[in-house]
Amino acid sequence: YLLCASGDFVKMYSVATEETLRVMGGHADLVTGIQLNPHNHMQLYSSSVDGSIKLWDFMDGIPIKTFVVGSKLLALYALACCEDSVFVVIPKHGERDTFQLVSVKLSKAAGQDLEAKELSVVLDGVDASPKRIAFGREGEYVASVKDVNLQVYFFKQKQLNRFSVSATKTKSGNNHFTCIACHPTEDCIATGHADGKIRLWRNFYHKKEYTFSTLHWHHDTVMDLAFSMEGTSLLSGGVESVLVLWHNESDCQKDFLPRLGSAIEYISMSSDGALCCTLHTDNRITIINSNLRFSKSIQGLIKSTDVKTGLVVDPRTKALVLNGEPGHLQFYCLQSDQQLFSLDIVQRQYIHQAGLNQADLVKVAFSAQGKWLATVEEREEVTDPELQLKLWFYDEETQSFKLNTRINMPHEDHITDMCFRNMDELEDDSLILVTAGKDCVFKVWVMVEDTDPEAQQSVSWSCDFVGSYHNYQATNCCFSEDGSLLAVSFEETVTVWDSVTWDLKCTFCHPPGKIRNICFGRLTCSKYLIGATDYGFLCCWNLLSCALEWSAHLNVLVLQPDPLSEHIAAVSWLSKESSLFVFKPNEPRPIYIQRNLCKEKIQLAAFVPRDEPETIGSEKYLWLRRSQLFFLTDTQELMTLSTKSLEERLTPSSKQLAVEESLAVTPFSLLLGKHRRQQSQEDIDLGKLVVRNKHEQDSPAVKELLHTPAHVLPSASFLCPIFINSLLISKENKSAEEVADEVEMESEKTEDDSDEERDVTETEQEDTSPMELLGEMTCKLSKSQEKELRKIRKMDYSWISAF
C-alpha cells in the first residue's frame, strides 16, 4: 500500500492497481506529516495544522487515538528508538517565522482524545519544511538545514555542532540548502543546494575537522534526496523531471530515469527497499522499481498556473475537463479522484524556460453528446496573436479524439467565448459552432462535405455566417435550450439572433457596466435570459415581452446554469469572501444562499450530472438532487457542496449497503440487495401491485443457500428439491382462476335465476379482483348474456376438426 497526505485527509492507494482504497478524514486542517508507527507497521501517525496528532489503524481506516498538542504542527517524525514520543516542528511562541523542533510525549492513558502538552525543545531556528530535517543512524543525532547553515544535535552527548557554507553567490551559483537526508547505517549527511550541487558531509562530530565531497549533475535546485535502505545508493530529483541514482557516493557512477513529466518535489523509499516513489509538482505520484524502471503512476488533478479553458463537463464520461500539462487537456474523474486521460492539443514540445511565449490552450467546448470537441490555442506575439481553432471528432474504435479540422487565425484578435448548439446530433446538419472575438465579430461554423478526393475524412468545418453589432467587441455567446436563439453580448449590450435565418431579433442592455456573463433559463424558465454586469448587477430579461423582468445589485463573478433543472448558481465576491446564491429565473428571491462559502476567490464553477438522482432529506438542498456543483478557486483548489456528513462520505458504499439491507457483506448478497432495490423501484414506477408469496423471504432453503459458507454447503442434489418445493404454492392458497372455475361449475348445475346465482356472480367478481389490480379489468355481464355464454360452452364443436 501507498499512504499519502492529501489536503485534510490521508489517502491509501493500492500499489498494484493504483486505485484509492481508503480516505481517512478527521483532521480539521491541512495534514502536514504522516509516519508509520515504528512499533506497529499496521498503524500510522498523522499531524495537522489543527494542532493534533492522530494514530490510525489504516487497514480499517479507524482513528485509534487523538493527541491534542495545541500548536500548529508543520512536520512529523517517528523513531524506533523513542517508544512513547514523536518529533514535530512548531512555530516558536512569540516570534514570527521562527520554528523549533520539539519532542512530544504521547500518553498511554485510556481514552480516545488525550492531551499531549509535555513538549521538550530539541532544536531552535529550524525550517518549516519537512525536507530540511533528518534523523541519523538509529536516531543518534538529528540534522537540520536553513539558508546557508547546517546544525547537528547529538542526543546522547547533548552536543550541538553548527556548520555553514559561503553565503555569497559565486560563479558556481547559489549555495543555499534546500533539502537533507541521513545515511541509515553510517555517519554521513547528504545536503541538496539551490545551485544543483549535492554535498556529502562526514566527520561532523568535530566542529572544525569535518569534511565534505560534492556531487553535481542537476542544473537547478535539488528538490529532494533519499538514501536507499542499505545506504549503498542515493536518489536525487529536481526541476529537470529526472530521477538520478548515485552509486557508492561517486560522481562517476550514476543512473538516470528521465522524462517523468514534471519537477520532482519529494522522494520516498518503501520499507523493504523494493520500490521508491516520487511526488511531482503536477500532483502526480510515480512508483519506480529498485532497478530504476517505471512501474505505476497515480495522477490527480493537475494544477495549472492559469485555468483559461474554464471548467467543462465531458457529456460522454461525466469527467471534468480543463487545462492540464502545458498544451494538454486533462479529463479528471471526480468519483475516483484520478485523471482518466490527457489529450495533447497543441502537439508541440513545451520548453521549461521563463520568458518564452509558447502556445497555450485557452478555450474548450463539447457538443451535446460529446461527439465533437472544439479547442482554441493561442500564442502571444508582440504585434499579432497567433490563433488556431481545432475541431476534434470522437473515434469509437480508438476511444479517443481525432483531429478533423484545423483553422488558422479564425479571428483577427483573441477569441473570448465559444459554444455548440445543443440539438439532436443524429442529424449533423443541426450541429453549429459559434465563436466570439475581440475583433468585434462572432462567427458561425458549420459542417460541410469534404470534396477533396485525397481527404481522410468525409466532413470538415467552414465559416457560414459573420455577425457584428456597432463595431463593439463580442464577449460572450450562448444558445437557448432548444437551439432556436443565439445570445451574443457586445460590451454593454446583449443581442439575440435567430439561429436559422441569423436575423437580429432584439437587444437588451443595463448600463452602466459591460456584460460579464450571460445564460438562458431552462425547462419551465426557458423564456428568460440572465446577464451579469461588471458594475455589480444581475439582470433577468423576458424574451416574450422583451423587457427587464427583475434586477439585483450583486457583484457576480460566476454564473452557471444547471443543465438538468431550472436552477442557476451565481457566485459573488464581496468583502474578501465568496458567497453562493441559487435561484430560478422566474423568481427574484434565491432558493438557497451560502454566505462566506470560502475566503478564496472562486473563478470557475460547473454542474456535473449525477448518475442517479440523490435522495435528499433537507429541502434547502433539493436543487442538488440531479447535479453536483463544483468550484475552482484562484489558488487552484477544487471544492464541492455536499449534502452528506463527512462520516457518510468516507464510509465505503459496500458497508452502507450492508447496513441498509442487513445482509452479510459478500459480493453475492450485495448484488442481491441491489437487485431487490431496483425491482421494488420498477414496481413502484409501473404502478403495479405484484402479488408475491409471503413465505418467500422466510424460506429456509433460500437462507441456507445464501448464508451458508461455500466450503460447508451440502451437494446441489440435496439443496435443489428443498429449494424448488419452497417456490411451489400450497393448495390452501387458491388462485383467482381456480375459484372462478369452481363458480362456473356451480352455475352450470343450476338452471334457474335465483338469488343464489347472484351471490355466486358476486363471488366471482370479488375473486377476480387481483386480476383487476394487474390492469386487466373484467366487464360485468347481464343475466341473459350469462345464459347465452353457458349454452355456447355446452355446445359440441368436435365436428370442426374434420375440416
Coordinates of N, CA, C and O in Angstrom, one line a residue, residues 401-525:
F401 N -10.1 11.2 -29.2 CA -10.5 12.2 -30.1 C -9.4 12.3 -31.2 O -8.2 12.2 -31.0
K402 N -9.9 12.5 -32.5 CA -9.0 12.6 -33.6 C -9.2 14.0 -34.2 O -10.4 14.5 -34.3
L403 N -8.2 14.6 -34.7 CA -8.2 16.0 -35.3 C -8.9 15.9 -36.6 O -8.6 15.1 -37.5
N404 N -10.0 16.7 -36.8 CA -10.7 16.7 -38.0 C -10.4 18.0 -38.9 O -10.1 17.9 -40.1
T405 N -10.4 19.1 -38.2 CA -10.2 20.4 -39.0 C -9.3 21.3 -38.1 O -9.5 21.5 -36.9
R406 N -8.4 22.0 -38.8 CA -7.5 23.0 -38.2 C -7.7 24.3 -38.9 O -7.6 24.3 -40.2
I407 N -8.1 25.3 -38.2 CA -8.4 26.7 -38.8 C -7.4 27.7 -38.3 O -7.4 28.0 -37.1
N408 N -6.5 28.2 -39.1 CA -5.5 29.2 -38.7 C -6.2 30.6 -38.7 O -6.9 30.9 -39.6
M409 N -6.0 31.3 -37.6 CA -6.5 32.7 -37.5 C -8.0 32.7 -37.8 O -8.5 33.4 -38.7
P410 N -8.8 32.0 -37.0 CA -10.3 32.1 -37.2 C -10.8 33.5 -36.9 O -11.8 33.9 -37.4
H411 N -10.1 34.3 -36.0 CA -10.5 35.7 -35.7 C -9.2 36.5 -35.8 O -8.1 36.0 -35.7
E412 N -9.4 37.8 -36.0 CA -8.2 38.7 -36.1 C -7.6 39.0 -34.7 O -6.5 39.4 -34.6
D413 N -8.4 38.8 -33.7 CA -7.9 39.0 -32.3 C -8.4 37.9 -31.4 O -9.0 36.9 -31.9
H414 N -8.1 38.0 -30.1 CA -8.4 36.9 -29.2 C -9.8 36.5 -29.2 O -10.8 37.3 -29.4
I415 N -10.1 35.1 -29.1 CA -11.4 34.6 -29.0 C -11.8 34.6 -27.6 O -11.2 34.1 -26.7
T416 N -13.0 35.2 -27.3 CA -13.5 35.4 -25.9 C -14.4 34.3 -25.5 O -14.5 34.1 -24.3
D417 N -15.2 33.7 -26.4 CA -16.1 32.7 -26.0 C -16.4 31.8 -27.2 O -16.2 32.1 -28.3
M418 N -17.0 30.6 -26.8 CA -17.2 29.6 -27.9 C -18.3 28.6 -27.4 O -18.3 28.3 -26.2
C419 N -19.2 28.2 -28.2 CA -20.3 27.3 -27.8 C -20.9 26.5 -29.0 O -20.9 27.0 -30.1
F420 N -21.3 25.3 -28.7 CA -22.0 24.5 -29.7 C -23.5 24.7 -29.5 O -24.0 25.0 -28.4
R421 N -24.3 24.5 -30.6 CA -25.8 24.5 -30.5 C -26.2 23.1 -30.0 O -25.9 22.1 -30.7
N422 N -26.8 23.0 -28.8 CA -27.1 21.7 -28.2 C -28.4 21.2 -28.8 O -29.5 21.3 -28.1
M423 N -28.4 20.6 -29.9 CA -29.6 19.9 -30.5 C -29.3 18.5 -30.8 O -28.1 18.0 -30.6
D424 N -30.2 17.8 -31.3 CA -30.0 16.3 -31.6 C -28.9 16.2 -32.6 O -28.9 16.7 -33.7
E425 N -27.9 15.4 -32.2 CA -26.7 15.3 -33.1 C -26.8 14.1 -34.1 O -25.9 13.9 -34.9
L426 N -28.0 13.5 -34.1 CA -28.1 12.4 -35.1 C -28.2 13.0 -36.5 O -27.7 12.4 -37.5
E427 N -28.6 14.3 -36.6 CA -28.6 15.0 -37.9 C -27.4 16.0 -37.8 O -27.5 17.0 -37.1
D428 N -26.4 15.7 -38.5 CA -25.2 16.6 -38.4 C -25.4 18.0 -39.0 O -24.7 18.9 -38.7
D429 N -26.5 18.1 -39.8 CA -26.8 19.4 -40.3 C -27.1 20.4 -39.2 O -27.0 21.6 -39.3
S430 N -27.7 19.9 -38.1 CA -28.1 20.8 -37.0 C -26.9 21.3 -36.1 O -27.1 22.2 -35.3
L431 N -25.7 20.7 -36.3 CA -24.6 21.0 -35.4 C -23.9 22.3 -35.9 O -23.5 22.4 -37.0
I432 N -23.9 23.3 -35.0 CA -23.3 24.6 -35.3 C -22.4 25.0 -34.1 O -22.6 24.7 -33.0
L433 N -21.3 25.6 -34.5 CA -20.3 26.1 -33.5 C -20.2 27.7 -33.7 O -20.2 28.1 -34.8
V434 N -20.3 28.4 -32.6 CA -20.2 29.8 -32.7 C -19.0 30.3 -31.9 O -18.8 29.8 -30.7
T435 N -18.2 31.2 -32.4 CA -17.0 31.8 -31.7 C -17.2 33.3 -31.7 O -17.6 33.9 -32.7
A436 N -16.9 33.9 -30.5 CA -16.9 35.3 -30.4 C -15.5 35.9 -30.1 O -14.7 35.2 -29.4
G437 N -15.2 37.0 -30.8 CA -13.8 37.5 -30.6 C -13.7 39.0 -30.4 O -14.7 39.7 -30.5
K438 N -12.5 39.4 -30.0 CA -12.3 40.8 -29.7 C -12.2 41.7 -31.0 O -12.0 42.9 -30.9
D439 N -12.3 40.9 -32.1 CA -12.2 41.7 -33.4 C -13.6 42.2 -33.8 O -13.9 42.4 -35.0
C440 N -14.5 42.2 -32.8 CA -15.9 42.8 -33.0 C -16.8 42.0 -33.8 O -17.8 42.5 -34.3
V441 N -16.6 40.7 -34.0 CA -17.5 39.9 -34.7 C -17.7 38.5 -34.0 O -16.9 38.1 -33.2
F442 N -18.8 37.9 -34.3 CA -19.0 36.5 -34.0 C -19.1 35.7 -35.3 O -19.7 36.2 -36.2
K443 N -18.6 34.5 -35.3 CA -18.6 33.7 -36.5 C -19.3 32.3 -36.2 O -19.2 31.8 -35.1
V444 N -20.1 31.9 -37.2 CA -20.8 30.6 -37.2 C -20.1 29.6 -38.1 O -19.9 29.9 -39.2
W445 N -19.8 28.5 -37.5 CA -19.1 27.4 -38.2 C -20.0 26.2 -38.4 O -20.6 25.8 -37.4
V446 N -20.0 25.7 -39.6 CA -20.9 24.5 -39.9 C -20.1 23.4 -40.6 O -19.0 23.7 -41.1
M447 N -20.7 22.2 -40.5 CA -20.0 21.1 -41.2 C -20.4 21.0 -42.7 O -21.6 21.2 -43.0
V448 N -19.4 20.8 -43.5 CA -19.6 20.6 -44.9 C -19.0 19.4 -45.4 O -18.0 18.9 -44.8
E449 N -19.5 18.8 -46.5 CA -18.8 17.6 -47.1 C -17.5 18.0 -47.7 O -17.4 19.0 -48.5
D450 N -16.5 17.2 -47.4 CA -15.2 17.4 -48.0 C -15.1 16.9 -49.4 O -15.2 15.7 -49.6
T451 N -14.9 17.8 -50.4 CA -14.9 17.3 -51.8 C -13.5 16.9 -52.2 O -13.3 16.3 -53.3
D452 N -12.5 17.1 -51.4 CA -11.1 16.8 -51.8 C -11.0 15.2 -51.8 O -11.2 14.6 -50.8
P453 N -10.6 14.6 -53.0 CA -10.6 13.2 -53.1 C -9.5 12.6 -52.2 O -9.5 11.4 -51.8
E454 N -8.4 13.4 -51.9 CA -7.3 12.9 -51.0 C -7.6 13.0 -49.5 O -6.8 12.7 -48.7
A455 N -8.7 13.7 -49.2 CA -9.1 13.9 -47.8 C -9.3 12.6 -47.1 O -9.9 11.7 -47.6
Q456 N -8.8 12.5 -45.8 CA -9.0 11.3 -45.0 C -10.4 11.2 -44.4 O -10.9 10.2 -44.1
Q457 N -11.1 12.4 -44.2 CA -12.4 12.3 -43.6 C -13.4 12.9 -44.6 O -13.1 13.6 -45.5
S458 N -14.7 12.6 -44.4 CA -15.7 12.9 -45.3 C -16.3 14.3 -45.1 O -16.9 14.9 -45.9
V459 N -16.1 14.8 -43.8 CA -16.7 16.2 -43.5 C -15.6 17.1 -42.9 O -14.6 16.6 -42.4
S460 N -15.8 18.4 -43.1 CA -14.9 19.3 -42.4 C -15.7 20.6 -42.1 O -16.9 20.6 -42.3
W461 N -15.1 21.5 -41.4 CA -15.8 22.7 -40.9 C -15.4 23.9 -41.7 O -14.2 24.1 -42.0
S462 N -16.4 24.8 -41.9 CA -16.1 26.1 -42.5 C -17.0 27.2 -42.0 O -18.1 26.9 -41.4
C463 N -16.7 28.4 -42.2 CA -17.4 29.6 -41.7 C -18.7 29.8 -42.6 O -18.6 29.8 -43.8
D464 N -19.8 29.9 -41.9 CA -21.1 30.1 -42.6 C -21.7 31.5 -42.5 O -22.4 31.9 -43.4
F465 N -21.4 32.2 -41.4 CA -22.0 33.5 -41.2 C -21.1 34.3 -40.2 O -20.5 33.7 -39.3
V466 N -21.0 35.6 -40.5 CA -20.3 36.5 -39.6 C -21.2 37.6 -39.2 O -21.9 38.3 -40.0
G467 N -21.3 37.8 -37.9 CA -22.3 38.8 -37.3 C -21.5 39.9 -36.5 O -20.5 39.6 -35.9
S468 N -22.0 41.1 -36.5 CA -21.4 42.1 -35.6 C -22.5 43.1 -35.2 O -23.6 43.0 -35.6
Y469 N -22.1 43.9 -34.2 CA -23.1 44.9 -33.7 C -22.4 46.2 -33.3 O -21.6 46.3 -32.4
H470 N -22.5 47.2 -34.2 CA -22.0 48.6 -33.9 C -20.5 48.6 -33.6 O -20.0 49.4 -32.8
N471 N -19.8 47.6 -34.2 CA -18.3 47.6 -34.0 C -17.9 47.5 -32.5 O -16.8 47.9 -32.2
Y472 N -18.7 46.8 -31.7 CA -18.4 46.5 -30.3 C -17.7 45.2 -30.3 O -18.0 44.3 -31.1
Q473 N -16.9 45.0 -29.3 CA -16.2 43.7 -29.1 C -17.2 42.6 -28.6 O -18.0 42.9 -27.6
A474 N -17.2 41.4 -29.2 CA -18.1 40.3 -28.8 C -17.4 39.7 -27.6 O -16.3 39.2 -27.7
T475 N -18.2 39.5 -26.5 CA -17.5 39.0 -25.2 C -18.1 37.6 -24.8 O -17.3 36.8 -24.3
N476 N -19.4 37.4 -25.0 CA -20.0 36.1 -24.5 C -21.0 35.6 -25.6 O -21.6 36.4 -26.3
C477 N -21.2 34.3 -25.6 CA -22.2 33.8 -26.5 C -22.8 32.5 -25.9 O -22.1 31.7 -25.2
C478 N -24.1 32.3 -26.1 CA -24.7 31.0 -25.7 C -26.0 30.8 -26.5 O -26.7 31.8 -26.9
F479 N -26.4 29.5 -26.6 CA -27.6 29.1 -27.3 C -28.7 28.9 -26.3 O -28.5 28.5 -25.1
S480 N -30.0 29.1 -26.7 CA -31.1 28.7 -25.9 C -31.2 27.2 -25.8 O -30.6 26.5 -26.6
E481 N -32.1 26.6 -24.9 CA -32.1 25.2 -24.7 C -32.5 24.4 -26.0 O -32.0 23.4 -26.3
D482 N -33.5 25.0 -26.7 CA -34.0 24.3 -28.0 C -33.1 24.7 -29.2 O -33.3 24.2 -30.3
G483 N -32.1 25.6 -29.0 CA -31.2 25.9 -30.1 C -31.7 26.9 -31.1 O -31.1 27.2 -32.1
S484 N -32.9 27.5 -30.8 CA -33.5 28.4 -31.8 C -33.0 29.8 -31.7 O -33.1 30.5 -32.7
L485 N -32.5 30.2 -30.6 CA -32.0 31.5 -30.4 C -30.5 31.5 -30.0 O -30.1 30.6 -29.2
L486 N -29.8 32.5 -30.4 CA -28.4 32.7 -30.0 C -28.2 34.1 -29.4 O -28.7 35.1 -29.9
A487 N -27.7 34.1 -28.2 CA -27.4 35.4 -27.5 C -25.9 35.7 -27.5 O -25.1 34.8 -27.2
V488 N -25.6 36.9 -28.0 CA -24.2 37.3 -28.0 C -24.1 38.7 -27.4 O -24.9 39.6 -27.7
S489 N -23.2 38.8 -26.4 CA -23.0 40.1 -25.7 C -21.9 40.9 -26.4 O -20.8 40.3 -26.7
F490 N -22.2 42.1 -26.7 CA -21.2 43.1 -27.2 C -21.0 44.2 -26.2 O -21.9 45.1 -26.1
E491 N -20.0 44.1 -25.4 CA -19.7 45.0 -24.3 C -20.9 45.2 -23.4 O -21.3 44.4 -22.6
E492 N -21.6 46.4 -23.5 CA -22.7 46.7 -22.6 C -24.1 46.1 -23.1 O -25.1 46.2 -22.4
T493 N -24.1 45.6 -24.3 CA -25.4 45.2 -25.0 C -25.4 43.7 -25.2 O -24.4 43.1 -25.6
V494 N -26.6 43.1 -25.0 CA -26.9 41.7 -25.3 C -27.8 41.6 -26.5 O -28.8 42.3 -26.6
T495 N -27.3 40.9 -27.6 CA -28.1 40.8 -28.8 C -28.6 39.4 -28.9 O -27.9 38.4 -28.5
V496 N -29.9 39.2 -29.4 CA -30.5 37.9 -29.6 C -30.8 37.7 -31.1 O -31.4 38.5 -31.7
W497 N -30.3 36.5 -31.6 CA -30.3 36.3 -33.0 C -31.1 35.0 -33.3 O -31.0 34.0 -32.5
D498 N -31.8 34.9 -34.4 CA -32.4 33.7 -34.9 C -31.4 32.8 -35.4 O -30.6 33.1 -36.3
S499 N -31.3 31.5 -34.9 CA -30.2 30.6 -35.3 C -30.4 29.9 -36.7 O -29.6 29.1 -37.1
V500 N -31.6 30.2 -37.3 CA -31.8 29.7 -38.7 C -31.5 30.7 -39.7 O -30.8 30.5 -40.7
T501 N -32.2 31.9 -39.6 CA -32.0 33.0 -40.6 C -30.9 33.9 -40.3 O -30.5 34.7 -41.1
W502 N -30.4 33.9 -39.0 CA -29.4 34.8 -38.5 C -29.8 36.3 -38.5 O -29.1 37.2 -38.8
D503 N -31.1 36.5 -38.3 CA -31.7 37.8 -38.2 C -31.5 38.3 -36.7 O -31.7 37.5 -35.8
L504 N -31.3 39.6 -36.5 CA -31.2 40.1 -35.2 C -32.6 40.3 -34.7 O -33.4 41.1 -35.3
K505 N -33.0 39.7 -33.6 CA -34.4 39.7 -33.1 C -34.6 40.9 -32.1 O -35.6 41.6 -32.2
C506 N -33.7 41.0 -31.1 CA -33.9 42.1 -30.1 C -32.6 42.3 -29.4 O -31.6 41.5 -29.5
T507 N -32.5 43.4 -28.7 CA -31.3 43.8 -27.9 C -31.7 44.2 -26.5 O -32.8 44.7 -26.3
F508 N -30.8 43.9 -25.5 CA -31.0 44.3 -24.1 C -29.8 44.9 -23.6 O -28.7 44.6 -24.0
C509 N -29.9 45.9 -22.7 CA -28.8 46.4 -22.1 C -29.2 47.0 -20.7 O -30.3 47.3 -20.4
H510 N -28.2 47.0 -19.8 CA -28.4 47.5 -18.4 C -27.2 48.3 -18.0 O -26.4 47.9 -17.2
P511 N -27.1 49.6 -18.6 CA -25.9 50.4 -18.2 C -26.0 50.8 -16.8 O -27.1 50.9 -16.2
P512 N -24.9 51.2 -16.2 CA -23.5 51.1 -16.7 C -22.9 49.8 -16.5 O -23.4 49.0 -15.8
G513 N -21.8 49.5 -17.2 CA -21.1 48.3 -17.0 C -21.2 47.3 -18.2 O -22.3 47.2 -18.7
K514 N -20.1 46.6 -18.5 CA -20.1 45.7 -19.6 C -20.7 44.3 -19.1 O -20.6 44.0 -17.9
I515 N -21.2 43.6 -20.0 CA -21.8 42.3 -19.7 C -20.6 41.3 -19.4 O -19.7 41.1 -20.2
R516 N -20.7 40.7 -18.2 CA -19.6 39.7 -17.8 C -20.0 38.3 -18.1 O -19.2 37.5 -18.6
N517 N -21.3 37.9 -17.9 CA -21.8 36.5 -18.1 C -23.2 36.6 -18.6 O -24.0 37.5 -18.2
I518 N -23.6 35.6 -19.5 CA -25.0 35.5 -19.9 C -25.3 34.0 -20.0 O -24.5 33.2 -20.2
C519 N -26.6 33.7 -19.7 CA -27.1 32.3 -19.9 C -28.6 32.4 -20.1 O -29.3 33.2 -19.5
F520 N -29.2 31.4 -20.8 CA -30.6 31.2 -20.9 C -31.1 30.4 -19.8 O -30.4 29.5 -19.3
G521 N -32.4 30.6 -19.4 CA -33.1 29.7 -18.5 C -33.4 28.4 -19.2 O -33.4 28.3 -20.4
R522 N -33.8 27.4 -18.4 CA -34.1 26.1 -18.9 C -35.4 25.6 -18.5 O -36.0 26.1 -17.5
L523 N -35.9 24.6 -19.2 CA -37.2 23.9 -18.9 C -38.3 24.9 -18.8 O -38.6 25.6 -19.7
T524 N -39.0 25.1 -17.6 CA -40.1 26.0 -17.5 C -39.7 27.4 -17.5 O -40.5 28.3 -17.7
C525 N -38.4 27.7 -17.4 CA -37.9 29.1 -17.4 C -37.1 29.4 -18.6 O -36.3 30.3 -18.6

